Amino acid sequence: MNFKKLTDLSLAGKRVLIRVDMNVPIADGKIGDDTRIRASLPTIQHCLQAGAGVIVMTHLGRPTEGQVNAEDRLEPVAQRLGELLEKNVPVLADWAGYQVAAGDLVMLENVRCNVGEKKNKDELGQAYAALCDIFVHDAFGTSHRAEASTYAVAKFAPTACAGLLMAAELDALGKALAQPKRPLVAIVAGSKVSTKLTILEALADKVDQLIVGGGIANTFLLAEGKAIGKSLAEPDLVEQARTVINKIQARGGNVPLPTDVVVGKKFDASEPAVTKVLSDVASDDMIFDIGPDSATALAELISKAGTIVWNGPVGVFEFDQFGQGTRTLANAIANSPGFSIAGGGDTLAAVAKYGITDQVGYISTGGGAFLEFLEGKTLPAVEILGQRA
């Protein structure tokens, strides 16, 4: 993947415009979680320490273009950024033609309020580009959208490059999918095959083992003629599941399905967990997790993997009695000598719950962009960086 990196550029005296993702939860003017702000700090600090003048821009919420309402304003975000950097961070509402001085740090008001942002208007991209000598894209989670602050600006800026966060994400994804150390094992789990069918089909051409979990696994079990009781599944997608299985098997790989499961009668935090071999699943049972024998077998596969891609817990891990399968796989990933990358909201929650954050090779915060990359889609904001390189 060819793109310029911020760390390869000379920044002294340059005007640097950084697209960050500081779309944080705010209630009553208070930030609920500043993780995204903290994640943006290394790139901002790198530029300031190199002697650049820095302008940051981000979106917040879902405002109406052409309006800036009180809840759309970035003042709380700028204030928190200033606290973390021990530096005043003004928010500019009227920024056209602004000239940032070396060593200064300012923030543009919410880019989603600008007319033409979502439609990726060249005129708005040119206005952003006029603010800088170097445009830095450091918001991977926005890369699957072509918008003025992610695409058009990169087209017109004198130089366009990837920030520290973006470069790390692209390097990790390239390592996991473009040139993986084999065997390549992917774990794709979730409630519905339909939401991840294109991912499953794309991975079928790449992986050596595809571990499926949750409602997705139930649909695959149906495809193999297994009884799953009242479990969540999509019978109309059984043929697509068979296609994925056949595609992987034709390449010498496999989709290892559970032989034992953990069931309950209803979806409830206090529902007792009962372990059964698959053939004993009753008509009124609901599968909420993989069983211990299956978890052990999958953990053994993971221990031998050269590369592991993880998207989705394999059971209803929010309820502890149905979380042992996900815990076992999480620990196997943590202890595996292979390179691992984990992404997706529920996956990150599981990583945090089981305390393996520091043992995963790379944790992607890219959300939809991460999933689209797994699907093999071209991400517009990454593509334009490649063109500019």
Coordinates of C-alpha atoms in Angstrom, one line a residue:
M1 CA 0.0 0.0 0.0
N2 CA 1.8 3.1 -1.2
F3 CA 1.2 6.4 0.7
K4 CA 3.3 9.2 2.2
K5 CA 3.8 9.1 5.9
L6 CA 3.9 12.2 8.1
T7 CA 7.1 10.9 9.8
D8 CA 9.0 11.1 6.5
L9 CA 8.3 14.8 5.9
S10 CA 10.1 18.0 7.0
L11 CA 7.6 20.1 9.1
A12 CA 9.5 23.1 10.4
G13 CA 7.7 26.3 9.6
K14 CA 5.0 24.4 7.7
R15 CA 1.3 24.9 8.0
V16 CA -0.2 21.5 8.8
L17 CA -3.9 20.6 8.6
I18 CA -4.8 17.4 10.4
R19 CA -8.1 15.5 9.9
V20 CA -8.7 13.8 13.2
D21 CA -11.6 11.8 14.6
M22 CA -12.7 13.5 17.8
N23 CA -16.3 12.6 17.5
V24 CA -16.7 11.9 21.2
P25 CA -19.9 11.5 23.3
I26 CA -21.0 14.8 24.9
A27 CA -23.9 15.3 27.3
D28 CA -24.6 18.6 29.0
G29 CA -21.3 20.0 27.7
K30 CA -19.3 17.2 29.4
I31 CA -17.3 14.6 27.4
G32 CA -18.2 11.1 28.4
D33 CA -15.1 9.3 26.9
D34 CA -12.0 11.2 25.6
T35 CA -10.3 8.1 24.1
R36 CA -10.5 9.5 20.5
I37 CA -9.0 12.8 21.6
R38 CA -6.1 11.0 23.3
A39 CA -5.6 8.8 20.3
S40 CA -5.0 11.9 18.1
L41 CA -2.4 13.4 20.4
P42 CA 0.8 11.7 19.0
T43 CA 0.3 13.1 15.5
I44 CA -0.5 16.6 16.8
Q45 CA 2.4 16.6 19.2
H46 CA 4.8 15.3 16.5
C47 CA 3.9 18.3 14.3
L48 CA 4.1 20.9 17.1
Q49 CA 7.5 19.5 18.3
A50 CA 8.8 19.7 14.7
G51 CA 8.0 23.4 14.5
A52 CA 4.8 23.4 12.5
G53 CA 1.7 25.5 12.9
V54 CA -1.2 23.1 13.3
I55 CA -4.9 23.2 12.4
V56 CA -7.0 20.3 13.4
M57 CA -10.5 19.5 12.0
T58 CA -13.0 16.9 13.0
H59 CA -16.7 16.1 12.8
L60 CA -19.0 15.8 15.8
G61 CA -22.5 14.2 15.8
R62 CA -24.8 14.5 12.8
P63 CA -25.5 18.3 12.3
T64 CA -27.4 19.9 9.5
E65 CA -25.1 21.5 6.9
G66 CA -25.2 25.2 6.9
Q67 CA -26.2 25.4 10.6
V68 CA -24.1 25.4 13.8
N69 CA -26.3 24.7 16.8
A70 CA -25.1 24.7 20.3
E71 CA -24.8 20.9 20.5
D72 CA -22.7 20.9 17.3
R73 CA -20.0 23.2 18.6
L74 CA -16.5 21.9 19.3
E75 CA -15.7 24.0 22.3
P76 CA -15.8 21.1 24.8
V77 CA -13.5 19.1 22.5
A78 CA -11.1 21.9 22.1
Q79 CA -11.1 22.5 25.8
R80 CA -10.2 18.9 26.6
L81 CA -7.5 18.9 23.9
G82 CA -6.1 22.0 25.4
E83 CA -6.0 20.4 28.9
L84 CA -4.2 17.3 27.6
L85 CA -1.6 19.4 25.7
E86 CA -1.5 22.2 28.3
K87 CA -2.1 24.6 25.4
N88 CA -4.9 27.0 24.5
V89 CA -6.9 25.7 21.5
P90 CA -9.1 28.4 19.9
V91 CA -12.1 27.2 17.7
L92 CA -12.4 29.0 14.4
A93 CA -15.8 29.5 13.0
D94 CA -14.7 32.0 10.2
W95 CA -11.5 30.2 9.1
A96 CA -11.4 30.9 5.3
G97 CA -7.9 32.2 4.4
Y98 CA -6.6 31.7 8.0
Q99 CA -2.8 31.7 8.4
V100 CA -1.6 29.6 11.3
A101 CA 1.7 30.6 12.9
A102 CA 4.5 28.1 13.7
G103 CA 3.9 26.6 17.1
D104 CA 0.2 27.5 17.2
L105 CA -2.6 25.1 17.5
V106 CA -6.2 25.9 16.4
M107 CA -9.3 23.9 15.6
L108 CA -11.9 24.5 12.8
E109 CA -15.5 24.4 13.9
N110 CA -17.4 21.1 13.2
V111 CA -16.7 20.2 9.6
R112 CA -20.1 18.5 9.2
C113 CA -21.7 21.9 9.5
N114 CA -20.0 23.1 6.3
V115 CA -22.1 23.2 3.2
G116 CA -20.6 20.7 0.7
E117 CA -18.8 18.5 3.3
K118 CA -20.8 15.3 2.8
K119 CA -21.1 15.7 -0.9
N120 CA -17.3 16.0 -1.2
K121 CA -17.5 19.4 -3.0
D122 CA -14.2 20.4 -4.6
E123 CA -14.8 24.1 -3.6
L124 CA -14.8 23.2 0.1
G125 CA -11.8 20.9 -0.4
Q126 CA -9.9 23.7 -2.0
A127 CA -10.8 26.1 0.8
Y128 CA -9.4 23.5 3.4
A129 CA -6.4 23.0 1.2
A130 CA -5.6 26.7 1.1
L131 CA -5.0 26.6 4.9
C132 CA -2.0 24.3 4.7
D133 CA 1.2 23.2 3.1
I134 CA 0.6 19.6 4.3
F135 CA -2.7 17.8 4.8
V136 CA -2.5 14.9 7.2
H137 CA -5.3 12.3 7.3
D138 CA -5.3 10.7 10.7
A139 CA -8.9 9.5 11.0
F140 CA -9.0 6.0 9.6
G141 CA -12.5 5.5 10.8
T142 CA -13.7 8.1 8.3
S143 CA -11.8 6.6 5.4
H144 CA -14.7 4.7 3.9
R145 CA -16.4 8.0 3.1
A146 CA -15.4 10.4 0.4
E147 CA -16.1 13.8 2.0
A148 CA -14.5 17.2 1.6
S149 CA -12.5 16.9 4.8
T150 CA -11.2 13.4 3.9
Y151 CA -11.0 13.3 0.1
A152 CA -11.3 16.7 -1.7
V153 CA -8.8 18.3 0.6
A154 CA -6.3 15.5 0.0
K155 CA -6.8 16.1 -3.8
F156 CA -5.9 19.8 -3.6
A157 CA -3.4 20.2 -0.8
P158 CA 0.2 20.8 -1.8
T159 CA 1.1 17.5 0.0
A160 CA -1.1 14.8 1.4
C161 CA 0.0 12.1 3.8
A162 CA -1.0 9.7 6.5
G163 CA -0.7 10.6 10.2
L164 CA 0.7 8.3 12.9
L165 CA -2.6 6.6 13.6
M166 CA -3.6 6.2 10.0
A167 CA -0.2 4.8 9.0
A168 CA -0.2 2.3 11.9
E169 CA -3.7 1.2 10.9
L170 CA -2.8 0.7 7.2
D171 CA 0.4 -1.0 8.0
A172 CA -1.4 -3.4 10.4
L173 CA -4.2 -4.2 7.9
G174 CA -1.6 -4.7 5.1
K175 CA 0.4 -7.0 7.3
A176 CA -2.8 -9.0 8.3
L177 CA -4.4 -9.3 4.8
A178 CA -2.1 -8.2 2.0
Q179 CA 1.0 -10.2 3.0
P180 CA 0.0 -12.4 6.0
K181 CA 2.2 -14.9 7.7
R182 CA 0.3 -18.2 7.4
P183 CA -1.8 -19.9 8.5
L184 CA -4.2 -17.0 8.4
V185 CA -7.1 -17.5 10.7
A186 CA -10.1 -15.2 10.7
I187 CA -12.8 -15.1 13.4
V188 CA -16.0 -13.5 12.2
A189 CA -18.9 -13.5 14.5
G190 CA -22.1 -11.6 15.1
S191 CA -25.9 -12.0 15.1
K192 CA -26.5 -12.0 11.3
V193 CA -24.8 -13.5 8.3
S194 CA -26.5 -10.8 6.1
T195 CA -24.5 -8.0 7.7
K196 CA -21.2 -9.8 7.2
L197 CA -21.8 -11.9 4.2
T198 CA -19.6 -9.9 1.9
I199 CA -16.8 -10.0 4.5
L200 CA -17.2 -13.8 4.8
E201 CA -17.1 -14.2 1.0
A202 CA -14.1 -11.9 0.6
L203 CA -12.2 -13.7 3.4
A204 CA -13.0 -17.1 1.9
D205 CA -10.5 -16.3 -0.9
K206 CA -7.8 -15.4 1.6
V207 CA -7.9 -17.3 4.9
D208 CA -6.8 -20.8 5.8
Q209 CA -9.3 -21.2 8.6
L210 CA -12.6 -19.2 9.1
I211 CA -14.0 -19.4 12.6
V212 CA -17.6 -18.2 12.7
G213 CA -19.6 -17.5 15.9
G214 CA -23.0 -16.2 17.2
G215 CA -26.0 -16.2 14.8
I216 CA -23.5 -16.5 11.9
A217 CA -22.3 -19.9 13.2
N218 CA -25.9 -21.1 13.6
T219 CA -26.7 -20.3 10.0
F220 CA -23.6 -22.3 9.0
L221 CA -24.7 -25.2 11.2
L222 CA -28.0 -25.2 9.4
A223 CA -26.1 -25.3 6.1
E224 CA -24.4 -28.5 7.4
G225 CA -27.8 -30.0 8.3
K226 CA -27.5 -29.6 12.1
A227 CA -30.5 -28.9 14.4
I228 CA -30.2 -25.6 16.3
G229 CA -33.5 -25.4 18.1
K230 CA -34.9 -21.8 18.4
S231 CA -31.4 -20.2 18.0
L232 CA -31.0 -17.0 16.0
A233 CA -30.2 -17.8 12.4
E234 CA -31.0 -16.9 8.8
P235 CA -32.3 -19.9 7.0
D236 CA -32.6 -18.0 3.7
L237 CA -28.8 -17.6 3.6
V238 CA -28.0 -21.2 4.0
E239 CA -26.9 -21.5 0.4
Q240 CA -24.5 -18.5 0.8
A241 CA -23.0 -20.2 3.8
R242 CA -22.5 -23.4 1.9
T243 CA -20.8 -21.4 -0.9
V244 CA -18.3 -19.9 1.7
I245 CA -17.6 -23.4 3.1
N246 CA -17.0 -24.8 -0.4
K247 CA -14.8 -21.9 -1.4
I248 CA -12.5 -22.3 1.6
Q249 CA -12.4 -26.1 1.3
A250 CA -11.5 -25.9 -2.3
R251 CA -8.4 -24.0 -1.3
G252 CA -7.5 -26.6 1.4
G253 CA -8.9 -24.6 4.3
N254 CA -11.9 -25.1 6.6
V255 CA -14.8 -23.6 8.5
P256 CA -14.5 -25.4 11.9
L257 CA -18.0 -25.5 13.4
P258 CA -18.8 -26.2 17.1
T259 CA -19.5 -29.8 18.2
D260 CA -20.8 -28.7 21.6
V261 CA -22.7 -25.6 22.6
V262 CA -24.0 -23.7 25.6
V263 CA -27.7 -23.2 25.5
G264 CA -30.6 -21.5 27.4
K265 CA -34.3 -21.2 27.0
K266 CA -34.4 -17.4 26.9
F267 CA -32.2 -14.4 26.3
D268 CA -31.7 -13.2 29.9
A269 CA -28.9 -12.2 32.2
S270 CA -30.1 -14.7 34.8
E271 CA -30.7 -17.6 32.4
P272 CA -28.9 -20.8 33.5
A273 CA -26.2 -22.0 31.0
V274 CA -26.4 -25.7 30.0
T275 CA -23.6 -27.3 27.9
K276 CA -24.8 -29.9 25.4
V277 CA -23.3 -31.8 22.5
L278 CA -24.7 -30.4 19.3
S279 CA -26.8 -33.5 18.6
D280 CA -28.7 -33.0 21.9
V281 CA -29.9 -29.5 21.2
A282 CA -33.7 -29.5 21.9
S283 CA -36.3 -27.8 19.8
D284 CA -36.8 -25.1 22.5
D285 CA -33.1 -24.5 23.1
M286 CA -31.2 -21.3 22.1
I287 CA -27.5 -21.5 21.4
F288 CA -25.7 -18.6 23.2
D289 CA -22.1 -19.8 23.1
I290 CA -19.7 -22.4 21.8
G291 CA -19.0 -25.3 24.2
P292 CA -15.8 -26.0 26.1
D293 CA -14.6 -28.8 23.7
S294 CA -15.2 -26.6 20.7
A295 CA -13.5 -23.6 22.4
T296 CA -10.4 -25.8 23.2
A297 CA -10.2 -27.0 19.6
L298 CA -10.5 -23.5 18.2
A299 CA -7.9 -22.2 20.7
E300 CA -5.5 -24.9 19.4
L301 CA -6.0 -23.6 15.8
I302 CA -5.4 -20.1 16.9
S303 CA -2.2 -21.1 18.8
K304 CA -0.7 -22.3 15.5
A305 CA -1.8 -19.3 13.4
G306 CA 0.7 -17.0 11.8
T307 CA -1.9 -14.2 11.5
I308 CA -5.2 -13.7 13.3
V309 CA -8.0 -11.3 12.3
W310 CA -10.8 -11.0 14.9
N311 CA -14.1 -9.4 14.4
G312 CA -16.9 -10.4 16.8
P313 CA -17.4 -12.4 20.0
V314 CA -18.4 -16.0 19.5
G315 CA -21.1 -15.9 22.2
V316 CA -23.3 -13.6 24.2
F317 CA -20.3 -12.6 26.3
E318 CA -22.2 -9.7 27.9
F319 CA -23.7 -12.5 30.2
D320 CA -20.8 -14.1 32.0
Q321 CA -22.4 -17.6 31.8
F322 CA -22.3 -17.4 28.0
G323 CA -18.9 -15.7 27.7
Q324 CA -16.5 -18.6 28.3
G325 CA -16.1 -19.4 24.6
T326 CA -15.2 -15.8 23.8
R327 CA -12.9 -15.7 26.9
T328 CA -11.1 -18.9 25.7
L329 CA -10.5 -17.6 22.2
A330 CA -9.5 -14.1 23.6
N331 CA -6.8 -15.8 25.8
A332 CA -5.7 -17.9 22.9
I333 CA -5.2 -14.8 20.7
A334 CA -3.4 -13.1 23.6
N335 CA -1.0 -16.0 23.9
S336 CA -0.5 -16.8 20.2
P337 CA 2.9 -16.0 18.8
G338 CA 1.2 -14.9 15.5
F339 CA 0.3 -11.3 14.6
S340 CA -3.2 -10.4 15.6
I341 CA -5.5 -7.6 14.7
A342 CA -8.9 -7.0 16.3
G343 CA -11.6 -4.6 15.3
G344 CA -15.3 -3.8 15.7
G345 CA -17.2 -2.4 18.7
D346 CA -18.2 -5.7 20.4
T347 CA -14.7 -7.1 19.7
L348 CA -13.1 -4.2 21.5
A349 CA -15.5 -4.6 24.4
A350 CA -14.5 -8.2 24.7
V351 CA -10.8 -7.3 24.5
A352 CA -11.3 -4.9 27.3
K353 CA -13.4 -7.2 29.4
Y354 CA -10.9 -10.0 29.3
G355 CA -7.9 -7.7 29.8
I356 CA -5.9 -8.6 26.7
T357 CA -5.5 -5.1 25.2
D358 CA -1.7 -5.2 25.5
Q359 CA -1.4 -8.6 24.1
V360 CA -3.2 -8.0 20.8
G361 CA -0.9 -7.0 18.0
Y362 CA -3.1 -4.2 16.8
I363 CA -6.4 -2.9 17.9
S364 CA -8.4 -1.1 15.1
T365 CA -10.7 1.6 16.1
G366 CA -11.8 2.1 12.5
G367 CA -15.3 0.7 12.8
G368 CA -17.0 0.7 9.4
A369 CA -13.7 1.4 7.6
F370 CA -12.2 -1.7 9.3
L371 CA -15.1 -3.9 8.1
E372 CA -15.0 -2.4 4.5
F373 CA -11.3 -3.1 4.4
L374 CA -11.9 -6.7 5.4
E375 CA -14.5 -6.9 2.6
G376 CA -11.7 -5.9 0.1
K377 CA -13.4 -2.6 -0.7
T378 CA -11.3 0.4 -1.8
L379 CA -11.5 3.1 0.9
P380 CA -11.8 6.5 -0.9
A381 CA -9.7 8.5 1.6
V382 CA -6.9 5.9 1.5
E383 CA -7.1 5.7 -2.3
I384 CA -6.5 9.4 -2.7
L385 CA -3.5 9.3 -0.4
G386 CA -2.1 6.6 -2.7
Q387 CA -2.8 8.8 -5.8
R388 CA -1.0 11.7 -4.2
A389 CA 2.0 9.6 -3.2

